[in-house]
Protein backbone atom coordinates (compact mmCIF):
# COMPACT_ATOMS: atom_id res chain seq x y z
CA UNK A 1 0.00 0.00 0.00
CA UNK A 2 1.28 3.45 -0.89
CA UNK A 3 1.49 6.30 1.59
CA UNK A 4 -0.41 7.11 4.73
CA UNK A 5 -4.19 6.70 4.76
CA UNK A 6 -6.11 9.98 4.33
CA UNK A 7 -6.21 11.65 7.75
CA UNK A 8 -9.99 11.68 7.82
CA UNK A 9 -10.37 8.09 6.63
CA UNK A 10 -8.48 7.05 9.77
CA UNK A 11 -10.81 9.18 11.91
CA UNK A 12 -13.49 6.69 12.89
CA UNK A 13 -14.71 8.01 16.27
CA UNK A 14 -18.41 8.87 16.39
CA UNK A 15 -19.17 12.54 17.09
CA UNK A 16 -21.70 13.83 19.58
CA UNK A 17 -24.55 15.59 17.79
CA UNK A 18 -26.28 18.56 19.39
CA UNK A 19 -29.65 19.92 18.27
CA UNK A 20 -30.20 23.55 19.22
CA UNK A 21 -33.33 25.67 18.87
CA UNK A 22 -31.91 29.08 17.92
CA UNK A 23 -35.27 30.84 17.70
CA UNK A 24 -38.90 29.79 17.36
CA UNK A 25 -38.83 27.21 14.55
CA UNK A 26 -35.13 27.59 13.71
CA UNK A 27 -32.99 24.51 14.32
CA UNK A 28 -29.31 23.64 13.98
CA UNK A 29 -27.68 20.26 14.44
CA UNK A 30 -23.94 20.49 15.02
CA UNK A 31 -21.57 17.56 15.36
CA UNK A 32 -18.14 18.44 16.77
CA UNK A 33 -16.64 19.30 13.40
CA UNK A 34 -18.66 16.96 11.20
CA UNK A 35 -20.94 18.71 8.67
CA UNK A 36 -23.75 20.72 10.24
CA UNK A 37 -27.38 20.75 9.11
CA UNK A 38 -30.37 22.93 9.91
CA UNK A 39 -34.08 23.48 9.46
CA UNK A 40 -36.54 26.37 9.47
CA UNK A 41 -40.25 25.94 10.12
CA UNK A 42 -42.93 27.56 8.02
CA UNK A 43 -46.60 27.64 9.07
CA UNK A 44 -47.35 24.22 7.62
CA UNK A 45 -44.04 23.00 6.23
CA UNK A 46 -40.33 22.75 6.97
CA UNK A 47 -37.33 23.94 4.97
CA UNK A 48 -34.33 21.68 5.53
CA UNK A 49 -30.82 23.00 4.98
CA UNK A 50 -28.25 20.42 3.80
CA UNK A 51 -28.87 16.71 3.30
CA UNK A 52 -25.85 14.87 4.75
CA UNK A 53 -23.88 12.16 2.95
CA UNK A 54 -26.43 9.36 2.84
CA UNK A 55 -30.18 8.85 3.32
CA UNK A 56 -29.38 6.76 6.41
CA UNK A 57 -27.43 9.65 7.95
CA UNK A 58 -30.19 12.08 6.94
CA UNK A 59 -32.84 9.93 8.63
CA UNK A 60 -30.96 10.16 11.94
CA UNK A 61 -31.14 13.96 11.69
CA UNK A 62 -34.80 13.89 10.70
CA UNK A 63 -35.57 11.70 13.73
CA UNK A 64 -34.08 14.41 15.96
CA UNK A 65 -36.01 17.13 14.13
CA UNK A 66 -39.23 15.13 14.54
CA UNK A 67 -38.96 15.55 18.30
CA UNK A 68 -39.80 19.23 17.61
CA UNK A 69 -42.04 19.31 14.56
CA UNK A 70 -43.93 16.84 12.40
CA UNK A 71 -44.52 19.26 9.50
CA UNK A 72 -43.51 17.84 6.11
CA UNK A 73 -40.27 18.96 4.45
CA UNK A 74 -41.44 20.98 1.47
CA UNK A 75 -38.05 22.41 0.49
CA UNK A 76 -34.59 20.96 0.79
CA UNK A 77 -31.91 23.63 0.33
CA UNK A 78 -28.39 22.58 -0.65
CA UNK A 79 -25.63 25.10 0.05
CA UNK A 80 -23.35 23.56 -2.61
CA UNK A 81 -22.68 20.37 -4.55
CA UNK A 82 -20.28 18.46 -2.26
CA UNK A 83 -21.30 14.84 -1.75
CA UNK A 84 -21.34 14.94 2.06
CA UNK A 85 -23.94 17.72 1.85
CA UNK A 86 -26.24 16.40 -0.83
CA UNK A 87 -26.36 12.62 -1.29
CA UNK A 88 -28.78 12.05 1.59
CA UNK A 89 -31.46 14.12 -0.18
CA UNK A 90 -33.91 11.30 -0.92
CA UNK A 91 -34.61 10.83 2.81
CA UNK A 92 -36.39 14.20 2.99
CA UNK A 93 -39.00 13.44 0.30
CA UNK A 94 -39.05 17.20 -0.36
CA UNK A 95 -41.30 18.74 -3.02
CA UNK A 96 -38.37 20.80 -4.27
CA UNK A 97 -34.59 20.60 -3.98
CA UNK A 98 -33.20 24.13 -4.20
CA UNK A 99 -29.63 25.14 -5.07
CA UNK A 100 -27.67 27.72 -7.01
CA UNK A 101 -27.77 27.30 -10.78
CA UNK A 102 -24.03 26.63 -10.88
CA UNK A 103 -24.47 23.87 -8.32
CA UNK A 104 -26.70 22.04 -10.77
CA UNK A 105 -24.06 22.45 -13.48
CA UNK A 106 -21.37 21.16 -11.13
CA UNK A 107 -23.42 18.08 -10.23
CA UNK A 108 -23.57 17.26 -13.92
CA UNK A 109 -19.95 18.08 -14.58
CA UNK A 110 -18.25 16.50 -11.54
CA UNK A 111 -20.87 15.10 -9.17
CA UNK A 112 -19.91 11.46 -9.70
CA UNK A 113 -16.18 12.12 -9.32
CA UNK A 114 -16.85 14.13 -6.16
CA UNK A 115 -18.94 11.27 -4.75
CA UNK A 116 -16.12 8.77 -5.36
CA UNK A 117 -13.52 11.18 -3.97
CA UNK A 118 -15.42 12.07 -0.79
CA UNK A 119 -16.37 8.46 -0.07
CA UNK A 120 -12.65 7.60 -0.10
CA UNK A 121 -11.68 10.63 1.95
CA UNK A 122 -14.41 10.54 4.60
CA UNK A 123 -15.92 7.05 4.81
CA UNK A 124 -17.26 7.59 8.34
CA UNK A 125 -19.77 10.16 7.08
CA UNK A 126 -21.17 7.70 4.53
CA UNK A 127 -23.37 5.65 6.85
CA UNK A 128 -24.88 2.85 4.73
CA UNK A 129 -23.54 4.11 1.39
CA UNK A 130 -25.78 1.60 -0.38
CA UNK A 131 -28.80 3.71 0.68
CA UNK A 132 -27.79 6.46 -1.82
CA UNK A 133 -30.06 6.15 -4.87
CA UNK A 134 -27.84 8.22 -7.19
CA UNK A 135 -26.72 11.80 -7.73
CA UNK A 136 -28.88 14.54 -6.21
CA UNK A 137 -30.28 16.89 -8.85
CA UNK A 138 -31.61 20.29 -7.76
CA UNK A 139 -35.14 20.84 -9.11
CA UNK A 140 -35.28 24.61 -8.48
CA UNK A 141 -32.28 26.86 -9.10
CA UNK A 142 -31.62 30.59 -8.99
CA UNK A 143 -28.75 32.98 -9.67
CA UNK A 144 -28.81 35.74 -7.02
CA UNK A 145 -31.57 35.51 -4.47
CA UNK A 146 -34.67 33.51 -3.71
CA UNK A 147 -37.11 34.25 -0.87
CA UNK A 148 -39.39 31.66 0.67
CA UNK A 149 -42.35 33.16 2.59
CA UNK A 150 -42.73 31.11 5.75
CA UNK A 151 -46.32 32.16 6.40
CA UNK A 152 -48.04 33.70 9.42
CA UNK A 153 -45.77 36.08 11.28
CA UNK A 154 -42.67 34.12 10.42
CA UNK A 155 -41.27 36.35 7.71
CA UNK A 156 -39.13 35.02 4.86
CA UNK A 157 -36.26 32.63 4.53
CA UNK A 158 -33.83 34.31 2.13
CA UNK A 159 -31.46 32.21 0.03
CA UNK A 160 -28.60 34.33 -1.18
CA UNK A 161 -25.63 33.90 -3.52
CA UNK A 162 -22.64 35.89 -2.19
CA UNK A 163 -20.11 35.23 -4.96
CA UNK A 164 -17.67 32.45 -5.72
CA UNK A 165 -16.06 30.99 -2.64
CA UNK A 166 -15.82 27.47 -1.26
CA UNK A 167 -17.18 26.39 -4.65
CA UNK A 168 -18.57 28.19 -7.67
CA UNK A 169 -22.14 28.01 -6.41
CA UNK A 170 -22.37 28.41 -2.63
CA UNK A 171 -25.51 29.92 -1.16
CA UNK A 172 -26.38 30.93 2.38
CA UNK A 173 -29.78 30.75 4.10
CA UNK A 174 -30.74 33.83 6.07
CA UNK A 175 -33.59 34.25 8.55
CA UNK A 176 -33.83 38.07 8.87
CA UNK A 177 -36.50 37.99 11.56
CA UNK A 178 -34.19 36.19 13.98
CA UNK A 179 -30.87 37.24 12.39
CA UNK A 180 -29.84 33.61 11.98
CA UNK A 181 -27.46 32.73 9.13
CA UNK A 182 -26.77 29.25 7.81
CA UNK A 183 -23.49 29.92 6.02
CA UNK A 184 -22.71 26.51 4.55
CA UNK A 185 -18.98 25.98 4.03
CA UNK A 186 -18.31 29.68 3.35
CA UNK A 187 -17.63 30.11 7.07
CA UNK A 188 -16.36 27.51 9.51
CA UNK A 189 -16.47 27.92 13.26
CA UNK A 190 -13.24 26.57 14.68
CA UNK A 191 -12.87 23.98 11.95
CA UNK A 192 -10.37 24.08 9.10
CA UNK A 193 -11.56 25.29 5.70
CA UNK A 194 -11.69 22.88 2.80
CA UNK A 195 -10.62 24.90 -0.23
CA UNK A 196 -9.85 22.22 -2.81
CA UNK A 197 -12.66 23.51 -5.07
CA UNK A 198 -12.38 27.13 -4.04
CA UNK A 199 -11.77 30.59 -5.47
CA UNK A 200 -9.56 31.86 -2.66
CA UNK A 201 -9.15 35.46 -3.69
CA UNK A 202 -12.84 36.09 -4.35
CA UNK A 203 -13.85 34.15 -1.22
CA UNK A 204 -11.46 36.14 1.00
CA UNK A 205 -12.67 39.38 -0.60
CA UNK A 206 -16.13 40.26 -1.84
CA UNK A 207 -17.79 36.97 -0.97
CA UNK A 208 -17.04 37.13 2.75
CA UNK A 209 -17.80 40.87 2.66
CA UNK A 210 -21.28 39.98 1.40
CA UNK A 211 -21.71 37.34 4.11
CA UNK A 212 -20.61 39.81 6.80
CA UNK A 213 -22.91 42.55 5.50
CA UNK A 214 -25.98 40.52 6.41
CA UNK A 215 -25.32 41.34 10.07
CA UNK A 216 -26.06 37.93 11.55
CA UNK A 217 -26.33 37.43 15.30
CA UNK A 218 -26.30 33.66 15.06
CA UNK A 219 -24.15 31.84 12.55
CA UNK A 220 -24.27 28.15 11.75
CA UNK A 221 -21.13 27.38 9.76
CA UNK A 222 -20.48 24.32 7.69
CA UNK A 223 -18.68 22.69 10.57
CA UNK A 224 -18.19 23.55 14.22
CA UNK A 225 -20.36 24.97 16.99
CA UNK A 226 -23.11 27.56 16.59
CA UNK A 227 -21.65 31.07 16.83
CA UNK A 228 -23.66 33.47 19.00
CA UNK A 229 -23.53 37.27 19.05
CA UNK A 230 -22.55 39.81 16.40
CA UNK A 231 -18.97 40.08 17.67
CA UNK A 232 -18.41 36.33 17.65
CA UNK A 233 -19.96 36.07 14.17
CA UNK A 234 -17.60 38.79 12.96
CA UNK A 235 -14.67 36.93 14.51
CA UNK A 236 -15.63 33.64 12.82
CA UNK A 237 -15.83 35.38 9.45
CA UNK A 238 -12.50 37.12 10.10
CA UNK A 239 -10.90 33.82 11.05
CA UNK A 240 -12.10 32.16 7.84
CA UNK A 241 -10.69 35.11 5.89
CA UNK A 242 -7.38 34.88 7.74
CA UNK A 243 -7.08 31.18 6.92
CA UNK A 244 -7.58 31.93 3.21
CA UNK A 245 -5.24 34.91 3.14
CA UNK A 246 -2.51 32.99 4.98
CA UNK A 247 -2.76 30.19 2.45
CA UNK A 248 -2.60 32.62 -0.47
CA UNK A 249 0.34 34.48 0.99
CA UNK A 250 2.56 31.52 1.81
CA UNK A 251 1.83 29.56 -1.34
CA UNK A 252 2.33 32.76 -3.35
CA UNK A 253 5.73 33.38 -1.78
CA UNK A 254 6.95 29.89 -2.66
CA UNK A 255 5.68 30.26 -6.23
CA UNK A 256 7.48 33.56 -6.65
CA UNK A 257 10.69 31.94 -5.44
CA UNK A 258 10.25 29.16 -8.04
CA UNK A 259 9.64 26.64 -5.28
CA UNK A 260 7.82 23.35 -5.64
CA UNK A 261 4.28 22.37 -4.68
CA UNK A 262 5.75 20.35 -1.84
CA UNK A 263 7.69 23.39 -0.61
CA UNK A 264 4.46 25.41 -0.75
CA UNK A 265 2.70 22.78 1.30
CA UNK A 266 5.46 22.78 3.92
CA UNK A 267 5.39 26.58 4.13
CA UNK A 268 1.60 26.68 4.46
CA UNK A 269 1.70 23.96 7.09
CA UNK A 270 4.30 25.84 9.10
CA UNK A 271 2.25 29.03 8.91
CA UNK A 272 -1.17 27.59 9.69
CA UNK A 273 -0.56 24.65 12.02
CA UNK A 274 0.22 26.69 15.16
CA UNK A 275 -3.17 28.43 14.93
CA UNK A 276 -5.36 25.90 13.15
CA UNK A 277 -3.59 22.55 13.49
CA UNK A 278 -5.85 21.32 16.29
CA UNK A 279 -9.05 22.05 14.41
CA UNK A 280 -11.14 19.27 12.88
CA UNK A 281 -10.08 18.20 9.37
CA UNK A 282 -6.98 20.43 9.25
CA UNK A 283 -4.59 17.55 8.55
CA UNK A 284 -6.98 16.16 5.99
CA UNK A 285 -7.72 19.29 4.01
CA UNK A 286 -4.40 21.09 3.81
CA UNK A 287 -2.83 19.07 0.95
CA UNK A 288 -5.94 19.55 -1.21
CA UNK A 289 -6.20 23.20 -0.21
CA UNK A 290 -2.60 23.94 -1.18
CA UNK A 291 -2.96 22.10 -4.49
CA UNK A 292 -5.90 24.33 -5.40
CA UNK A 293 -4.26 27.60 -4.28
CA UNK A 294 -1.27 26.59 -6.39
CA UNK A 295 -3.30 26.22 -9.56
CA UNK A 296 -5.44 29.28 -8.83
CA UNK A 297 -2.28 31.39 -8.59
CA UNK A 298 -1.08 29.79 -11.83
CA UNK A 299 -4.18 31.20 -13.53
CA UNK A 300 -6.40 28.11 -13.66
CA UNK A 301 -9.82 29.68 -13.20
CA UNK A 302 -11.99 26.66 -12.48
CA UNK A 303 -10.72 23.97 -10.09
CA UNK A 304 -9.43 20.75 -11.62
CA UNK A 305 -11.86 17.92 -10.85
CA UNK A 306 -10.85 15.78 -7.89
CA UNK A 307 -11.01 12.07 -8.54
CA UNK A 308 -10.16 9.21 -6.20
CA UNK A 309 -6.89 8.81 -8.16
CA UNK A 310 -5.93 12.48 -8.04
CA UNK A 311 -6.68 12.56 -4.30
CA UNK A 312 -4.21 9.74 -3.80
CA UNK A 313 -1.51 11.36 -5.95
CA UNK A 314 -1.64 14.70 -4.17
CA UNK A 315 -1.85 13.09 -0.75
CA UNK A 316 1.15 10.87 -1.41
CA UNK A 317 3.13 13.78 -2.84
CA UNK A 318 2.48 16.15 0.06
CA UNK A 319 1.81 14.09 3.18
CA UNK A 320 5.05 12.25 3.65
ZN1 LIG B 1 -18.05 21.63 0.90
XYZ file of C-alpha atoms and ligand atoms in Angstrom:
321
model
C 0.000 0.000 0.000
C 1.278 3.449 -0.886
C 1.492 6.305 1.591
C -0.413 7.115 4.727
C -4.191 6.701 4.758
C -6.113 9.976 4.332
C -6.212 11.654 7.748
C -9.990 11.680 7.816
C -10.371 8.087 6.634
C -8.484 7.048 9.766
C -10.812 9.184 11.905
C -13.494 6.690 12.895
C -14.709 8.012 16.267
C -18.406 8.873 16.386
C -19.170 12.536 17.093
C -21.697 13.834 19.578
C -24.553 15.594 17.793
C -26.278 18.565 19.391
C -29.645 19.924 18.269
C -30.196 23.553 19.223
C -33.333 25.669 18.873
C -31.912 29.079 17.921
C -35.275 30.838 17.701
C -38.898 29.793 17.357
C -38.830 27.213 14.551
C -35.135 27.589 13.714
C -32.985 24.515 14.315
C -29.314 23.638 13.983
C -27.677 20.262 14.443
C -23.937 20.493 15.019
C -21.571 17.560 15.359
C -18.142 18.438 16.769
C -16.644 19.301 13.400
C -18.659 16.961 11.202
C -20.937 18.708 8.668
C -23.753 20.724 10.238
C -27.378 20.749 9.115
C -30.370 22.933 9.913
C -34.076 23.483 9.455
C -36.542 26.375 9.473
C -40.254 25.936 10.122
C -42.928 27.560 8.024
C -46.598 27.636 9.065
C -47.354 24.220 7.619
C -44.038 22.997 6.229
C -40.334 22.747 6.975
C -37.334 23.937 4.967
C -34.326 21.678 5.528
C -30.820 22.997 4.980
C -28.255 20.420 3.795
C -28.868 16.707 3.296
C -25.853 14.866 4.750
C -23.876 12.161 2.951
C -26.433 9.363 2.835
C -30.179 8.851 3.317
C -29.380 6.759 6.412
C -27.428 9.646 7.953
C -30.192 12.079 6.938
C -32.836 9.928 8.630
C -30.960 10.163 11.938
C -31.142 13.957 11.687
C -34.805 13.887 10.701
C -35.570 11.697 13.728
C -34.085 14.410 15.961
C -36.008 17.132 14.131
C -39.233 15.132 14.535
C -38.959 15.552 18.302
C -39.798 19.228 17.614
C -42.042 19.307 14.562
C -43.933 16.836 12.395
C -44.520 19.256 9.505
C -43.508 17.837 6.113
C -40.273 18.957 4.453
C -41.436 20.980 1.465
C -38.050 22.414 0.486
C -34.593 20.959 0.793
C -31.906 23.628 0.335
C -28.392 22.575 -0.645
C -25.630 25.101 0.051
C -23.349 23.561 -2.614
C -22.677 20.371 -4.547
C -20.283 18.458 -2.261
C -21.304 14.838 -1.749
C -21.341 14.939 2.056
C -23.937 17.722 1.846
C -26.242 16.400 -0.833
C -26.357 12.624 -1.288
C -28.781 12.048 1.590
C -31.462 14.118 -0.176
C -33.911 11.303 -0.920
C -34.610 10.826 2.810
C -36.385 14.205 2.990
C -38.996 13.444 0.304
C -39.047 17.198 -0.365
C -41.300 18.744 -3.025
C -38.368 20.798 -4.272
C -34.593 20.596 -3.977
C -33.199 24.131 -4.200
C -29.626 25.136 -5.071
C -27.671 27.724 -7.013
C -27.767 27.301 -10.783
C -24.034 26.630 -10.879
C -24.472 23.870 -8.325
C -26.702 22.039 -10.771
C -24.061 22.448 -13.478
C -21.366 21.156 -11.129
C -23.416 18.075 -10.231
C -23.573 17.262 -13.923
C -19.951 18.081 -14.581
C -18.252 16.505 -11.536
C -20.875 15.098 -9.165
C -19.909 11.462 -9.703
C -16.184 12.121 -9.318
C -16.847 14.125 -6.164
C -18.941 11.266 -4.754
C -16.119 8.767 -5.357
C -13.524 11.184 -3.973
C -15.422 12.065 -0.790
C -16.368 8.464 -0.068
C -12.654 7.604 -0.102
C -11.682 10.630 1.953
C -14.410 10.543 4.604
C -15.921 7.047 4.812
C -17.261 7.594 8.343
C -19.768 10.162 7.076
C -21.175 7.700 4.530
C -23.365 5.649 6.853
C -24.884 2.854 4.728
C -23.535 4.109 1.389
C -25.781 1.601 -0.377
C -28.797 3.709 0.676
C -27.793 6.456 -1.818
C -30.059 6.146 -4.870
C -27.836 8.220 -7.192
C -26.717 11.801 -7.726
C -28.876 14.541 -6.206
C -30.276 16.893 -8.850
C -31.613 20.289 -7.758
C -35.138 20.843 -9.105
C -35.278 24.611 -8.479
C -32.278 26.858 -9.104
C -31.616 30.593 -8.992
C -28.750 32.977 -9.667
C -28.808 35.738 -7.021
C -31.566 35.508 -4.474
C -34.670 33.511 -3.710
C -37.106 34.250 -0.869
C -39.392 31.660 0.666
C -42.348 33.161 2.585
C -42.728 31.107 5.749
C -46.319 32.161 6.400
C -48.042 33.697 9.422
C -45.768 36.082 11.283
C -42.671 34.118 10.420
C -41.267 36.353 7.705
C -39.131 35.023 4.862
C -36.261 32.632 4.529
C -33.826 34.309 2.132
C -31.462 32.211 0.030
C -28.596 34.332 -1.184
C -25.630 33.900 -3.516
C -22.640 35.888 -2.194
C -20.113 35.229 -4.960
C -17.671 32.449 -5.717
C -16.057 30.989 -2.643
C -15.824 27.467 -1.257
C -17.177 26.390 -4.654
C -18.573 28.190 -7.668
C -22.139 28.006 -6.412
C -22.374 28.410 -2.633
C -25.509 29.917 -1.164
C -26.380 30.935 2.381
C -29.778 30.753 4.098
C -30.741 33.835 6.073
C -33.593 34.253 8.548
C -33.829 38.067 8.868
C -36.504 37.993 11.555
C -34.189 36.190 13.979
C -30.874 37.241 12.388
C -29.838 33.614 11.982
C -27.460 32.729 9.133
C -26.766 29.249 7.811
C -23.487 29.921 6.017
C -22.708 26.510 4.545
C -18.983 25.983 4.028
C -18.310 29.678 3.352
C -17.627 30.109 7.071
C -16.361 27.513 9.512
C -16.471 27.919 13.264
C -13.242 26.565 14.683
C -12.867 23.982 11.951
C -10.371 24.081 9.104
C -11.565 25.291 5.702
C -11.691 22.879 2.800
C -10.615 24.897 -0.226
C -9.853 22.215 -2.814
C -12.656 23.513 -5.072
C -12.378 27.132 -4.042
C -11.767 30.591 -5.468
C -9.558 31.857 -2.655
C -9.153 35.464 -3.691
C -12.841 36.092 -4.347
C -13.852 34.149 -1.224
C -11.461 36.143 1.004
C -12.673 39.378 -0.597
C -16.126 40.262 -1.841
C -17.790 36.967 -0.973
C -17.037 37.129 2.750
C -17.801 40.867 2.661
C -21.275 39.980 1.403
C -21.706 37.344 4.111
C -20.605 39.808 6.803
C -22.905 42.552 5.501
C -25.980 40.517 6.414
C -25.322 41.336 10.066
C -26.058 37.928 11.548
C -26.331 37.432 15.301
C -26.301 33.656 15.056
C -24.154 31.839 12.553
C -24.274 28.153 11.751
C -21.133 27.384 9.760
C -20.485 24.324 7.686
C -18.685 22.690 10.573
C -18.195 23.550 14.223
C -20.362 24.973 16.990
C -23.114 27.565 16.586
C -21.649 31.074 16.834
C -23.661 33.473 18.996
C -23.528 37.273 19.050
C -22.553 39.807 16.397
C -18.974 40.076 17.674
C -18.407 36.326 17.646
C -19.957 36.072 14.170
C -17.596 38.786 12.956
C -14.675 36.933 14.512
C -15.627 33.639 12.819
C -15.826 35.377 9.446
C -12.502 37.120 10.096
C -10.896 33.816 11.055
C -12.097 32.156 7.839
C -10.690 35.113 5.894
C -7.384 34.881 7.740
C -7.079 31.181 6.921
C -7.581 31.934 3.215
C -5.237 34.910 3.141
C -2.509 32.992 4.983
C -2.758 30.189 2.452
C -2.601 32.619 -0.471
C 0.344 34.482 0.985
C 2.560 31.522 1.814
C 1.833 29.558 -1.344
C 2.332 32.763 -3.352
C 5.726 33.376 -1.783
C 6.945 29.888 -2.663
C 5.681 30.259 -6.226
C 7.478 33.565 -6.647
C 10.695 31.945 -5.444
C 10.249 29.164 -8.037
C 9.644 26.641 -5.282
C 7.816 23.346 -5.644
C 4.279 22.372 -4.681
C 5.752 20.345 -1.845
C 7.693 23.394 -0.605
C 4.460 25.414 -0.754
C 2.704 22.784 1.305
C 5.456 22.783 3.918
C 5.387 26.578 4.126
C 1.599 26.676 4.455
C 1.697 23.964 7.094
C 4.296 25.836 9.099
C 2.246 29.030 8.911
C -1.175 27.586 9.685
C -0.562 24.650 12.023
C 0.221 26.694 15.157
C -3.168 28.427 14.928
C -5.360 25.897 13.150
C -3.593 22.553 13.486
C -5.845 21.315 16.294
C -9.048 22.054 14.409
C -11.144 19.271 12.877
C -10.083 18.204 9.369
C -6.975 20.429 9.253
C -4.590 17.547 8.546
C -6.982 16.165 5.992
C -7.716 19.288 4.014
C -4.398 21.093 3.810
C -2.827 19.075 0.947
C -5.937 19.546 -1.208
C -6.195 23.201 -0.206
C -2.597 23.939 -1.183
C -2.961 22.099 -4.489
C -5.900 24.331 -5.403
C -4.265 27.599 -4.281
C -1.275 26.590 -6.393
C -3.297 26.222 -9.561
C -5.436 29.277 -8.830
C -2.278 31.391 -8.587
C -1.081 29.785 -11.826
C -4.178 31.205 -13.531
C -6.395 28.110 -13.655
C -9.816 29.682 -13.201
C -11.993 26.659 -12.485
C -10.718 23.968 -10.091
C -9.430 20.752 -11.621
C -11.857 17.915 -10.851
C -10.849 15.776 -7.886
C -11.008 12.073 -8.541
C -10.157 9.214 -6.203
C -6.894 8.809 -8.160
C -5.926 12.477 -8.040
C -6.676 12.562 -4.298
C -4.207 9.741 -3.798
C -1.511 11.361 -5.948
C -1.640 14.699 -4.165
C -1.854 13.090 -0.750
C 1.155 10.868 -1.411
C 3.130 13.780 -2.843
C 2.479 16.145 0.061
C 1.806 14.094 3.180
C 5.054 12.245 3.652
Zn -18.048 21.628 0.901
